Short mmCIF file of C-alpha atoms and ligand atoms in Angstrom, two decimals:
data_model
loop_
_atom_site.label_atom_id
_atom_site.label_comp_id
_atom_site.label_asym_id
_atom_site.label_seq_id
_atom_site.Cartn_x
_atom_site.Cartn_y
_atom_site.Cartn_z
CA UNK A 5 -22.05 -2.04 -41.80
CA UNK A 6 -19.36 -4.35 -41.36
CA UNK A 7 -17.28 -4.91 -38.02
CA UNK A 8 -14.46 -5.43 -39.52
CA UNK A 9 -14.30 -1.95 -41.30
CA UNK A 10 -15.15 -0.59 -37.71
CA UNK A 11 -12.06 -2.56 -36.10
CA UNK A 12 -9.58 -0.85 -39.08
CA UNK A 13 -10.93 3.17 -38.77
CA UNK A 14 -10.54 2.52 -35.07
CA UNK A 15 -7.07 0.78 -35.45
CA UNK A 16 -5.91 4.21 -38.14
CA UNK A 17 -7.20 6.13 -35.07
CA UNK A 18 -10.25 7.60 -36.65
CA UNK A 19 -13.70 8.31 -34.84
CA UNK A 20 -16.35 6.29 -34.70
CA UNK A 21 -19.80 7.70 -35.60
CA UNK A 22 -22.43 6.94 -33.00
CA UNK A 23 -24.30 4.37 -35.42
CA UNK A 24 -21.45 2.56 -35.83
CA UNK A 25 -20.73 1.90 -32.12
CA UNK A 26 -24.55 1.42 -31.92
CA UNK A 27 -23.79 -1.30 -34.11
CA UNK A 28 -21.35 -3.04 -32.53
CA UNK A 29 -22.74 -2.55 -29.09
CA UNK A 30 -25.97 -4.49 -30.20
CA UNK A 31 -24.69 -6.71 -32.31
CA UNK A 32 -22.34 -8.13 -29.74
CA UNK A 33 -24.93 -8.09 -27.45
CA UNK A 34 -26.71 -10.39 -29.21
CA UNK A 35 -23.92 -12.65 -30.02
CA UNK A 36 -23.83 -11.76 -33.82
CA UNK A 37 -20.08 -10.08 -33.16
CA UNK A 38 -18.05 -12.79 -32.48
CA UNK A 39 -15.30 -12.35 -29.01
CA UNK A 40 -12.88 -12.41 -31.13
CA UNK A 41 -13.77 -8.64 -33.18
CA UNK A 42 -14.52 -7.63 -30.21
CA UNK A 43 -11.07 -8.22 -28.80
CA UNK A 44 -9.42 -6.21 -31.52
CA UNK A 45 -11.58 -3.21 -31.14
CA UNK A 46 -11.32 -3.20 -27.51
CA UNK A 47 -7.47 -3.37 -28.41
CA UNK A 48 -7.79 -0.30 -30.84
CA UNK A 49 -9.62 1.68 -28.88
CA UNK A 50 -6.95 0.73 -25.14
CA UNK A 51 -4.23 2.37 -27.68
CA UNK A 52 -6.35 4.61 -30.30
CA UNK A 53 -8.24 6.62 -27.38
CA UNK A 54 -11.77 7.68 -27.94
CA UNK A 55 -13.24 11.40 -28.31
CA UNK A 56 -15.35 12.76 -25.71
CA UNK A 57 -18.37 12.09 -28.00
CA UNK A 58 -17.55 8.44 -28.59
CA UNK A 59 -17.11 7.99 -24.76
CA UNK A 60 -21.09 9.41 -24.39
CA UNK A 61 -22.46 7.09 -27.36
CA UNK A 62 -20.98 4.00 -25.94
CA UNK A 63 -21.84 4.90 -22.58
CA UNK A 64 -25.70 4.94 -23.43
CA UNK A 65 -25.40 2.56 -26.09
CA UNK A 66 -24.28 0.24 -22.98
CA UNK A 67 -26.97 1.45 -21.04
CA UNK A 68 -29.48 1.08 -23.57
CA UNK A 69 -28.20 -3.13 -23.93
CA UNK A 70 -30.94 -4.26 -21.90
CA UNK A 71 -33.01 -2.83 -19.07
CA UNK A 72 -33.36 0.42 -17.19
CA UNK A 73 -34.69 0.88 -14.03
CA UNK A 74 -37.78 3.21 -13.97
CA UNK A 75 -37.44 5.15 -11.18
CA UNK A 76 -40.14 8.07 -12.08
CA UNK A 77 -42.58 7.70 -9.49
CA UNK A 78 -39.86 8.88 -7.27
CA UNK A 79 -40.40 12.05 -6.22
CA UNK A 80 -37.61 14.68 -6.21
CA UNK A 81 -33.93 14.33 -7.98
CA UNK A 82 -33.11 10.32 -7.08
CA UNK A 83 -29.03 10.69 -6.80
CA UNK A 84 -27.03 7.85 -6.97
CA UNK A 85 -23.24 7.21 -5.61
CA UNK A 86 -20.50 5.40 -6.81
CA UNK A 87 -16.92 4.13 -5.79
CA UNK A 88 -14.41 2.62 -7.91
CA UNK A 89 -13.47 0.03 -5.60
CA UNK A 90 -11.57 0.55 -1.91
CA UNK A 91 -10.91 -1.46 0.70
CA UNK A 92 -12.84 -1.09 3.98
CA UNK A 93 -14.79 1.07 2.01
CA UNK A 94 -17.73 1.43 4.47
CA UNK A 95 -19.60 4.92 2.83
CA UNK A 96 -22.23 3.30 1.16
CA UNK A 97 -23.79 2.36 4.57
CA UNK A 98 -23.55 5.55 6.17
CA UNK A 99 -23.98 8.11 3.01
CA UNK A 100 -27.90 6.25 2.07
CA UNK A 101 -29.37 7.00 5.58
CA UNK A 102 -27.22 10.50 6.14
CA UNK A 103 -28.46 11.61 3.09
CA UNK A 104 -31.52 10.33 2.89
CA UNK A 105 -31.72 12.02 6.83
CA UNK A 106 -31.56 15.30 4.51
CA UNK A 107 -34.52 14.51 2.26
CA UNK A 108 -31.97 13.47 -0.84
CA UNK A 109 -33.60 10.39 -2.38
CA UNK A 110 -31.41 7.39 -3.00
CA UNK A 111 -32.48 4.19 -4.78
CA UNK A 112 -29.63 2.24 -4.86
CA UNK A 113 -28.25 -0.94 -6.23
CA UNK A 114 -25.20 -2.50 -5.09
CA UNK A 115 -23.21 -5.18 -5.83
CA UNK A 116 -21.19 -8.64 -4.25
CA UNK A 117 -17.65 -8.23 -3.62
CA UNK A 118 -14.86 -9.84 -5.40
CA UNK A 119 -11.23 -10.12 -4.35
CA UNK A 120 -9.74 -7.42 -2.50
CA UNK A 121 -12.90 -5.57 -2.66
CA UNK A 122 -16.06 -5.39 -0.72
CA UNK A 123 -19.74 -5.27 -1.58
CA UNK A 124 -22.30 -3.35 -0.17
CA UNK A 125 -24.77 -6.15 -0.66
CA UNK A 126 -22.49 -8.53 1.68
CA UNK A 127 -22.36 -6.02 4.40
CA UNK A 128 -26.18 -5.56 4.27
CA UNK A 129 -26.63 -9.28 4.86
CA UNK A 130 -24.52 -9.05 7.92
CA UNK A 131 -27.49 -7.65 9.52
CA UNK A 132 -29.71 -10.39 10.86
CA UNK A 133 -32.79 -10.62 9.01
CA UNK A 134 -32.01 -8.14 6.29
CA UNK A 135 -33.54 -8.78 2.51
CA UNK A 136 -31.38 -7.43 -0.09
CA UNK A 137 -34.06 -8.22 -2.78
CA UNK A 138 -37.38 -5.62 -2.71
CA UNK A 139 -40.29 -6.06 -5.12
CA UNK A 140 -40.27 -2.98 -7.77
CA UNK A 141 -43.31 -1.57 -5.63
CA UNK A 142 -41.83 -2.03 -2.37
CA UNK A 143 -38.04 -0.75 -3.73
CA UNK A 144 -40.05 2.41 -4.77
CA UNK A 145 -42.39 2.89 -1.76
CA UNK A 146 -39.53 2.88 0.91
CA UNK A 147 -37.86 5.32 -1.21
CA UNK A 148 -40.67 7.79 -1.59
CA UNK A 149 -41.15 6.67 2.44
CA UNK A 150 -38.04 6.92 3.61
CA UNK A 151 -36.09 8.03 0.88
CA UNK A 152 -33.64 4.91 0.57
CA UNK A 153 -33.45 1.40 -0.29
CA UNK A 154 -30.69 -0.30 -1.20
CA UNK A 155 -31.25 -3.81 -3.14
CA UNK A 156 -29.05 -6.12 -4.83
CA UNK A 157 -28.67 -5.50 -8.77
CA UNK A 158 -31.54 -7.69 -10.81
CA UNK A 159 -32.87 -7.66 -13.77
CA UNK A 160 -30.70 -7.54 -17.23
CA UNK A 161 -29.21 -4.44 -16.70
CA UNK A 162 -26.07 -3.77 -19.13
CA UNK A 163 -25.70 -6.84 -20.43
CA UNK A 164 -23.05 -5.15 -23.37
CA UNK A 165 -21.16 -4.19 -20.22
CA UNK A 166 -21.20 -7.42 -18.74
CA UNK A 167 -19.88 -9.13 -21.57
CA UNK A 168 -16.97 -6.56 -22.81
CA UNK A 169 -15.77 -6.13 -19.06
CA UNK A 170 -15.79 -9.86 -18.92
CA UNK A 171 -14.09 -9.92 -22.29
CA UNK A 172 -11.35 -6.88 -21.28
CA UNK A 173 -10.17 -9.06 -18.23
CA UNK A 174 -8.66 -11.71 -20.45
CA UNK A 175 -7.41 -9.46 -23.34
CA UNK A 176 -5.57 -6.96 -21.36
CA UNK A 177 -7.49 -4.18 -22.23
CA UNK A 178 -9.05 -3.50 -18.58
CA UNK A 179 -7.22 -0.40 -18.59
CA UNK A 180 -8.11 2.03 -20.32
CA UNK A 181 -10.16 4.98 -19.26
CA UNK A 182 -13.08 5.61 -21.49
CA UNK A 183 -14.13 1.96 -21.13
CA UNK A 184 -13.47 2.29 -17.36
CA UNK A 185 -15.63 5.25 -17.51
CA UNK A 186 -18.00 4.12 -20.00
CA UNK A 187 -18.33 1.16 -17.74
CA UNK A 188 -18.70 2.59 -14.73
CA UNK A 189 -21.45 5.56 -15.92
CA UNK A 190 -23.63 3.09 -18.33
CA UNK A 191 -24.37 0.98 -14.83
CA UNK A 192 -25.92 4.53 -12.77
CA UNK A 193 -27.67 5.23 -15.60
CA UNK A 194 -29.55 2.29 -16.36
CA UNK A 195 -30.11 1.79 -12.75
CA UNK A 196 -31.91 5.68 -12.85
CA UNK A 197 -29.67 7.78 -11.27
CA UNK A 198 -30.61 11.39 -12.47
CA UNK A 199 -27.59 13.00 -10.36
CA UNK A 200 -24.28 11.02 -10.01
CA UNK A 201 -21.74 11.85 -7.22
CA UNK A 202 -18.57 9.34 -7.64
CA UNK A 203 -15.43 9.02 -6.02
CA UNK A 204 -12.47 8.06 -7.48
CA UNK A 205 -10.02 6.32 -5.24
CA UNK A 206 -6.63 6.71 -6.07
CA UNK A 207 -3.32 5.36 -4.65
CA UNK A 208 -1.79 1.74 -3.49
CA UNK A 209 -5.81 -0.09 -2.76
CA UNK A 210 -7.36 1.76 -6.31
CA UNK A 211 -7.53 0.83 -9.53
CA UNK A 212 -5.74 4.11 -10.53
CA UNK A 213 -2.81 4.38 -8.64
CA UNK A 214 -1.80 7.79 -9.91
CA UNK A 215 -3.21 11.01 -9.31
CA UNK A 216 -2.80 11.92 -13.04
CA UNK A 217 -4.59 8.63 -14.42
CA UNK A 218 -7.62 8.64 -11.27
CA UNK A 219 -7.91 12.74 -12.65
CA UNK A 220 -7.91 11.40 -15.99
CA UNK A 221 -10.90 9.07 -14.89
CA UNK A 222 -12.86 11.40 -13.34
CA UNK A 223 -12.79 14.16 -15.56
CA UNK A 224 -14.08 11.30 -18.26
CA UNK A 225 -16.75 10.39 -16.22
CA UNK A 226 -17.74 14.64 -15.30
CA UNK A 227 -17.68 14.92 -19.01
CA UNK A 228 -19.71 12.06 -19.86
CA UNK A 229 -22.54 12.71 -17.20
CA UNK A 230 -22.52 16.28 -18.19
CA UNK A 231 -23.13 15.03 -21.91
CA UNK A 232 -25.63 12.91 -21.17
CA UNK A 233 -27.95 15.22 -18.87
CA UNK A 234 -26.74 13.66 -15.66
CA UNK A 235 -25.52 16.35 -13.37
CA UNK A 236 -22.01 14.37 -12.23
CA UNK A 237 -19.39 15.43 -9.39
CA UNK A 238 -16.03 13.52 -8.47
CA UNK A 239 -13.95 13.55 -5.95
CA UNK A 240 -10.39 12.21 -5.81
CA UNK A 241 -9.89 10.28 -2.24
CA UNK A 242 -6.34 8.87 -1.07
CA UNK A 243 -6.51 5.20 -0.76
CA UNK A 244 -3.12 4.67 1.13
CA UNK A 245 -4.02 3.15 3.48
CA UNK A 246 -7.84 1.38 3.67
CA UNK A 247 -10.58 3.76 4.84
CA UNK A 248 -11.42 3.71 8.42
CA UNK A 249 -10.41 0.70 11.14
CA UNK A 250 -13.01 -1.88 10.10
CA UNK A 251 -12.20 -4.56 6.80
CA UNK A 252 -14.90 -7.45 6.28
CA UNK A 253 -18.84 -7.05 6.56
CA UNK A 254 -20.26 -7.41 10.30
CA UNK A 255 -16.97 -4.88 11.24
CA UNK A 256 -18.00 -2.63 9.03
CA UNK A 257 -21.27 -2.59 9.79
CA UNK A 258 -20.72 -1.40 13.46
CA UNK A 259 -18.06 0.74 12.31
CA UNK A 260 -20.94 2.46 10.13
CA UNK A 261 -23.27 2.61 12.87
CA UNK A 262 -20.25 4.71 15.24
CA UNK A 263 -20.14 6.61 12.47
CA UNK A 264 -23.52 7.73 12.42
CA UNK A 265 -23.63 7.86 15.55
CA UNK A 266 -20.60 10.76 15.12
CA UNK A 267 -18.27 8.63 16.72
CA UNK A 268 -16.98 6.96 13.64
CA UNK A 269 -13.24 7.04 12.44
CA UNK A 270 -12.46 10.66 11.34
CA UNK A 271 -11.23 9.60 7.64
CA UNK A 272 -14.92 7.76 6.93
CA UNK A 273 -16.34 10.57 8.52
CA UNK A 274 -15.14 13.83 6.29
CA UNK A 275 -15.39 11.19 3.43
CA UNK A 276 -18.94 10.61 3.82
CA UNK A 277 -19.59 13.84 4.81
CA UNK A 278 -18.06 15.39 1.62
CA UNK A 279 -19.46 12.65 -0.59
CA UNK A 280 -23.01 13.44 1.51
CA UNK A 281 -22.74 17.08 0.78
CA UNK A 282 -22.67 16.35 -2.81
CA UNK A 283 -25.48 14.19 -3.27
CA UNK A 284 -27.30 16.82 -1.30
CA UNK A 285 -26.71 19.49 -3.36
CA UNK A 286 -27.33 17.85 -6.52
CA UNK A 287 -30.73 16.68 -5.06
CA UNK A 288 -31.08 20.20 -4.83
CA UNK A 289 -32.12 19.79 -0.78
CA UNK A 290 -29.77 22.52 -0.06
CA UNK A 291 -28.30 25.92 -1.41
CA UNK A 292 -24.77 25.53 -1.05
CA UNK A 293 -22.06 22.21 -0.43
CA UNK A 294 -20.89 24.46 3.26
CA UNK A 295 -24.71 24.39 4.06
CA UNK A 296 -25.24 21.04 3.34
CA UNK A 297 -22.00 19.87 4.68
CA UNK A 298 -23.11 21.59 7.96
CA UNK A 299 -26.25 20.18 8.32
CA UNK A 300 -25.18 16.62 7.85
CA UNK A 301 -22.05 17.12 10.66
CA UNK A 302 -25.57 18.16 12.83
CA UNK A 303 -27.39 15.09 11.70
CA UNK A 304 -24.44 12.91 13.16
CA UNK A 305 -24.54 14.10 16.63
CA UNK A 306 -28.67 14.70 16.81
CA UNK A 307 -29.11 10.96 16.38
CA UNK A 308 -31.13 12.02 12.93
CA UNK A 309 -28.94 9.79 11.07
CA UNK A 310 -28.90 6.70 13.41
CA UNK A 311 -32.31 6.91 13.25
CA UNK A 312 -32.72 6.83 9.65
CA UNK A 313 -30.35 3.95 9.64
CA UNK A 314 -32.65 2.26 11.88
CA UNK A 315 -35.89 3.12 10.01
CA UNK A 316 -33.96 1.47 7.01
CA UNK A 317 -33.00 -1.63 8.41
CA UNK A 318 -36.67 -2.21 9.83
CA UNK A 319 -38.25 -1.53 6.44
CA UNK A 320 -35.90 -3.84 4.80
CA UNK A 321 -36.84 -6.49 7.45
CA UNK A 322 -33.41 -6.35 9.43
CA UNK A 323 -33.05 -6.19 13.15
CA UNK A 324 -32.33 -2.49 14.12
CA UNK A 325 -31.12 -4.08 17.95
CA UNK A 326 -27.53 -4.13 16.40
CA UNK A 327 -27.57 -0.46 17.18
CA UNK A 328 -27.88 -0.77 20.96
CA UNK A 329 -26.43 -4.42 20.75
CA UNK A 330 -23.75 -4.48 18.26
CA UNK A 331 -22.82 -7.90 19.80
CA UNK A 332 -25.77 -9.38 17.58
CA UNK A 333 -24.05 -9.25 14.58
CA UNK A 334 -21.96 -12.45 14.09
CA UNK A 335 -18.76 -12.82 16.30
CA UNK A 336 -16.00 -15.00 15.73
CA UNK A 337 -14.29 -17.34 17.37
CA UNK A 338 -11.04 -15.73 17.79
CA UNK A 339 -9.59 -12.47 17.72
CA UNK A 340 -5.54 -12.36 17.10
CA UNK A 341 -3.13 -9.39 17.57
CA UNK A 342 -0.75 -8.13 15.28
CA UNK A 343 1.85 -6.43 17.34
CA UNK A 344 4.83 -3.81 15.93
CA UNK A 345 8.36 -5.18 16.49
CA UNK A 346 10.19 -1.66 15.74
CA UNK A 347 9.24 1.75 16.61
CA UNK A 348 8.80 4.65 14.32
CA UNK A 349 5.35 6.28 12.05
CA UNK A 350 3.51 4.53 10.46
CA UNK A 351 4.12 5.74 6.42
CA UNK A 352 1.82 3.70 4.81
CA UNK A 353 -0.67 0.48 5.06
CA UNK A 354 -1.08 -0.99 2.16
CA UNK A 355 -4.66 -1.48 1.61
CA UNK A 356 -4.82 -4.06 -1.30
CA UNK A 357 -2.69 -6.34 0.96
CA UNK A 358 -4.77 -6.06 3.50
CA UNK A 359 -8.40 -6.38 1.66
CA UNK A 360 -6.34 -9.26 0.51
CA UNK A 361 -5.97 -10.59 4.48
CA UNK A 362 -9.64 -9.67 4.78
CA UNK A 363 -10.21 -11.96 1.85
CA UNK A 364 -7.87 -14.72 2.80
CA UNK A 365 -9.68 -14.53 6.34
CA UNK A 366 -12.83 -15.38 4.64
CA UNK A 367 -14.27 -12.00 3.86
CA UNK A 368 -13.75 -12.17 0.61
CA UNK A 369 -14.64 -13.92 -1.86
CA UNK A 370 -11.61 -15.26 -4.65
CA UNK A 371 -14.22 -16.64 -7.59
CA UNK A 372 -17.70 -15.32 -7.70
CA UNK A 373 -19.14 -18.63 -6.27
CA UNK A 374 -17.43 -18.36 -3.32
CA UNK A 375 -19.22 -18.58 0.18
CA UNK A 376 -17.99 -16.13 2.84
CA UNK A 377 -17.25 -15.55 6.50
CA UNK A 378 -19.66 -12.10 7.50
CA UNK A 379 -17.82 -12.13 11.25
CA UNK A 380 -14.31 -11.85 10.07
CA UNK A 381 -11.77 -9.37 9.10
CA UNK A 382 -9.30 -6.47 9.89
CA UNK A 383 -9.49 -3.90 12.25
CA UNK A 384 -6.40 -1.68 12.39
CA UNK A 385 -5.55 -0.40 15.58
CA UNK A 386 -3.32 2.20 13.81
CA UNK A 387 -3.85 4.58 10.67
CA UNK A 388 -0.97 6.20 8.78
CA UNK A 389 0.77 9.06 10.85
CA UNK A 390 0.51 7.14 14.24
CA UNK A 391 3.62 6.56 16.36
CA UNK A 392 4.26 3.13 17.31
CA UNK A 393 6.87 1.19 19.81
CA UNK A 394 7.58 -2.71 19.80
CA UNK A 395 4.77 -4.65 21.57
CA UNK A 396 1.69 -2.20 19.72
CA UNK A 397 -0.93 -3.52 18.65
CA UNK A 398 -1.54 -2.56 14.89
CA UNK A 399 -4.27 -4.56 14.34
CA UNK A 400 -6.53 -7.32 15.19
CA UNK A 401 -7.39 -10.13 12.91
CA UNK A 402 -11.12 -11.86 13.19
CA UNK A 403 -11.07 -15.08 12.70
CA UNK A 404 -13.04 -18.32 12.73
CA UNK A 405 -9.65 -20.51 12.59
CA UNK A 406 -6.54 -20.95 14.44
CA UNK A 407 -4.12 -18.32 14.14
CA UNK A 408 -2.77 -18.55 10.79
CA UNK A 409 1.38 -17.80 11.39
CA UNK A 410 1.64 -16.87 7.95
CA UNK A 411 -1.35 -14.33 7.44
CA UNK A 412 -0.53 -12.64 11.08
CA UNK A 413 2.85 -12.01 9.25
CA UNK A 414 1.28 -10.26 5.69
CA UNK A 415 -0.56 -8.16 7.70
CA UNK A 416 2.50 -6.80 9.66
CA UNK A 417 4.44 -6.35 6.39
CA UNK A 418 1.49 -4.33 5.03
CA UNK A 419 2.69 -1.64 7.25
CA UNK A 420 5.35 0.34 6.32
CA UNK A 421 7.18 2.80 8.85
CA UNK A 422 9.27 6.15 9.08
CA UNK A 423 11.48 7.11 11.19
CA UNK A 424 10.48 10.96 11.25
CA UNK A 425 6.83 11.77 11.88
CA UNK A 426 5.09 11.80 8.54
CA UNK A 427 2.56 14.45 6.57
CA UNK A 428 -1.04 12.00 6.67
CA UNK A 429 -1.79 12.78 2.76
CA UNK A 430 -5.25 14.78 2.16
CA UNK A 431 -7.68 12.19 1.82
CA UNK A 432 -9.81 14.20 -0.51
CA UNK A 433 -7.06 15.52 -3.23
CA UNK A 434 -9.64 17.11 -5.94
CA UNK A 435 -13.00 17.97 -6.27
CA UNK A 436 -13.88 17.40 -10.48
CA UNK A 437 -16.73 18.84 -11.79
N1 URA B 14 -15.35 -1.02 -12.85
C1 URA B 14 -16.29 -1.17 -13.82
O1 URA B 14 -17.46 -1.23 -13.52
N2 URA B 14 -15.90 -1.22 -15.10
C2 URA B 14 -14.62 -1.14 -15.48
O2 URA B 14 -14.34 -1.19 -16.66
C3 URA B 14 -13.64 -1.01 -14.47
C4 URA B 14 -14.05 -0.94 -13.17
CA1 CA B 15 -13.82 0.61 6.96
#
């Protein structure tokens, strides 16, 4: 097989037969495909497409690159989650101990955050004392225990992935959906997921900001997991605005613990909940998404769920005190107001902007090596809909600096206003499966 003859039937907008993307898949893996082939297939296929079928092959050729995560002495259907990327995106740490409250399994690995973006992995270390590495044993006894662990990612997992996704960034060929999808699906299943629930943000903080394109996305993904024996659900969430009040790690963290506590902002809470319902049914620990929906809204106020979260923090050596004592997680040194200077509704808050601020803040990290800041952030003091005069505050920023003049101002342009009162879009637009 040559690469080259590969490149041209893809180029003529032919399809590829699963040995030959087997072949190119391992071969650049193993640096015997130079970057450069690469480059013009991944430019052939961003304006040739690629069949349902050739989605599926390159997914689990991807996934077959280098390790997979064993994850059969699990007991019970392990389901795994997945986001494509919001800001103040807190779900991760409420959906693993509100689902695993309901007997669903989850084994999870989670990743660093880069740019406007958040990790899960970040916001675990904001808890004092928590390890984000397990040994294999351990990562599978506190499952089968508890029913959740979340580590960081180890291990070679997807290394083909790794390399094309690095490669995509600087060829402009990032977007295209089945790479996006074969991307994103090739990670949850070499990390073991047999049940994937995903949700697909879409608007101003996503990757997809259309609702055609994020549909597009996650009916590529549905199709793939369905292909490949992985029983796959999407939803379609508004990112408009970021999701809840909290933006940077030790924020989050407390907003996660209101929010299993059932005192958490309403938007993370019917996200998590719907998300949660999901994962339950595919774990098959309930008959029906209203039944498990129900009995997770029940978990929220019985203290079921905060008490999971705690039994997960103290198996993963953390201090659960932050519960009772949220003023253990890190504080900073000063806390500035951002206050409205005109009345009206608030229309829209751009979320990239403000993951940006986050970022910016120290939050964030701009190149992978960066260190950063777990006490600061964003918390909004207003969501999209709210009424607002001159003198509001819209929100606070956390920082470990002096006021920064120029930041304060961002964040108050990331708000945009209406004079009329305003329809809050549905946060969860579709349900794919
Ligand atoms: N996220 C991924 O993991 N892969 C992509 O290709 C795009 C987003
Ligand atoms: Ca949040």
């Amino acid at each position: 097989m040559r690469m080259v003859d590969i490149i041209e039937k893809k180029r003529d907008g032919q399809q590829l037969s699963q040995a030959e993307i087997e072949f190119l898949i391992k071969g650049y893996t193993e640096d015997k495909i130079p970057d450069y082939q690469i480059s013009a297939w991944a430019m052939a296929v961003y304006f040739q497409g690629m069949s349902a079928r050739e989605t599926a092959d390159l997914t689990i050729a991807m996934a077959d690159s280098g390790e997979r995560v064993d994850l059969s002495a699990i007991k019970g259907i392990k389901v795994d989650k997945h986001s494509t990327g919001g800001v103040g995106d807190t779900t991760t740490l409420v959906l693993g101990p509100l689902v695993a409250a309901a007997g669903a399994p989850v084994a999870k690995m989670s990743g660093r955050g880069l740019g406007h973006t958040g990790g899960t992995i970040d916001k675990l270390e904001a808890i004092p004392g928590f390890h984000i590495s397990l040994g294999n044993d351990q990562f599978l006894e506190n499952v089968n225990k508890l029913k959740l662990a979340v580590v960081g990612q180890s291990g070679n997992l997807t290394p083909a992935d790794k390399k094309l996704y690095e490669l995509r960034d600087v060829t402009g060929t990032i977007n295209s959906i089945p790479m996006i999808a074969s991307s994103i699906m090739s990670k949850k299943i070499a990390s073991g997921a047999d049940a994937i629930v995903l949700d697909v943000k879409t608007g101003n903080g996503a990757f997809m900001k259309s609702l055609q394109d994020s549909e597009a996305l996650a009916q590529t993904m549905v199709e793939i997991g369905n292909r490949v024996g992985r029983k796959t659900v999407a939803l379609i969430s508004n990112m408009d605005q970021p999701l809840g009040f909290a933006i940077g790690n030790a924020l989050e963290v407390r907003e996660a613990i209101e929010t299993l506590q059932g005192r958490g902002p309403a938007d993370l809470t019917e996200l998590c909940l719907a998300l949660g319902a999901h994962m339950v049914v595919l774990a098959e620990k309930a008959e029906n998404y209203d039944q498990a929906y129900e009995r997770l809204q029940t978990m929220l106020t019985t203290g079921e769920a905060i008490d999971t979260f705690k039994k997960f923090v103290v198996a993963q050596g953390g201090d659960p005190g932050i519960v009772d004592h949220p003023q253990r997680l890190a504080q900073t040194a000063y806390q500035f107001d951002v206050k409205a200077t005109e009345s009206g509704y608030v229309e829209a808050i751009a979320a990239e902007e403000i993951g940006r601020i986050a970022m910016m803040l120290g939050a964030g990290r701009q190149t992978k090596e960066d260190a950063i800041d777990l006490a600061v952030g964003v918390m909004l003091a207003k969501k999209v809909g709210d009424h607002v005069t001159p003198g509001d505050t819209l929100a606070t920023l956390y920082a470990n600096q002096q006021q920064d003049q120029a930041l304060a101002q961002r964040t108050l342009q990331a708000f945009r206003f209406s004079p009329q009162p305003i329809q809050v879009p549905k946060l969860i637009q579709q349900v794919i499966r």
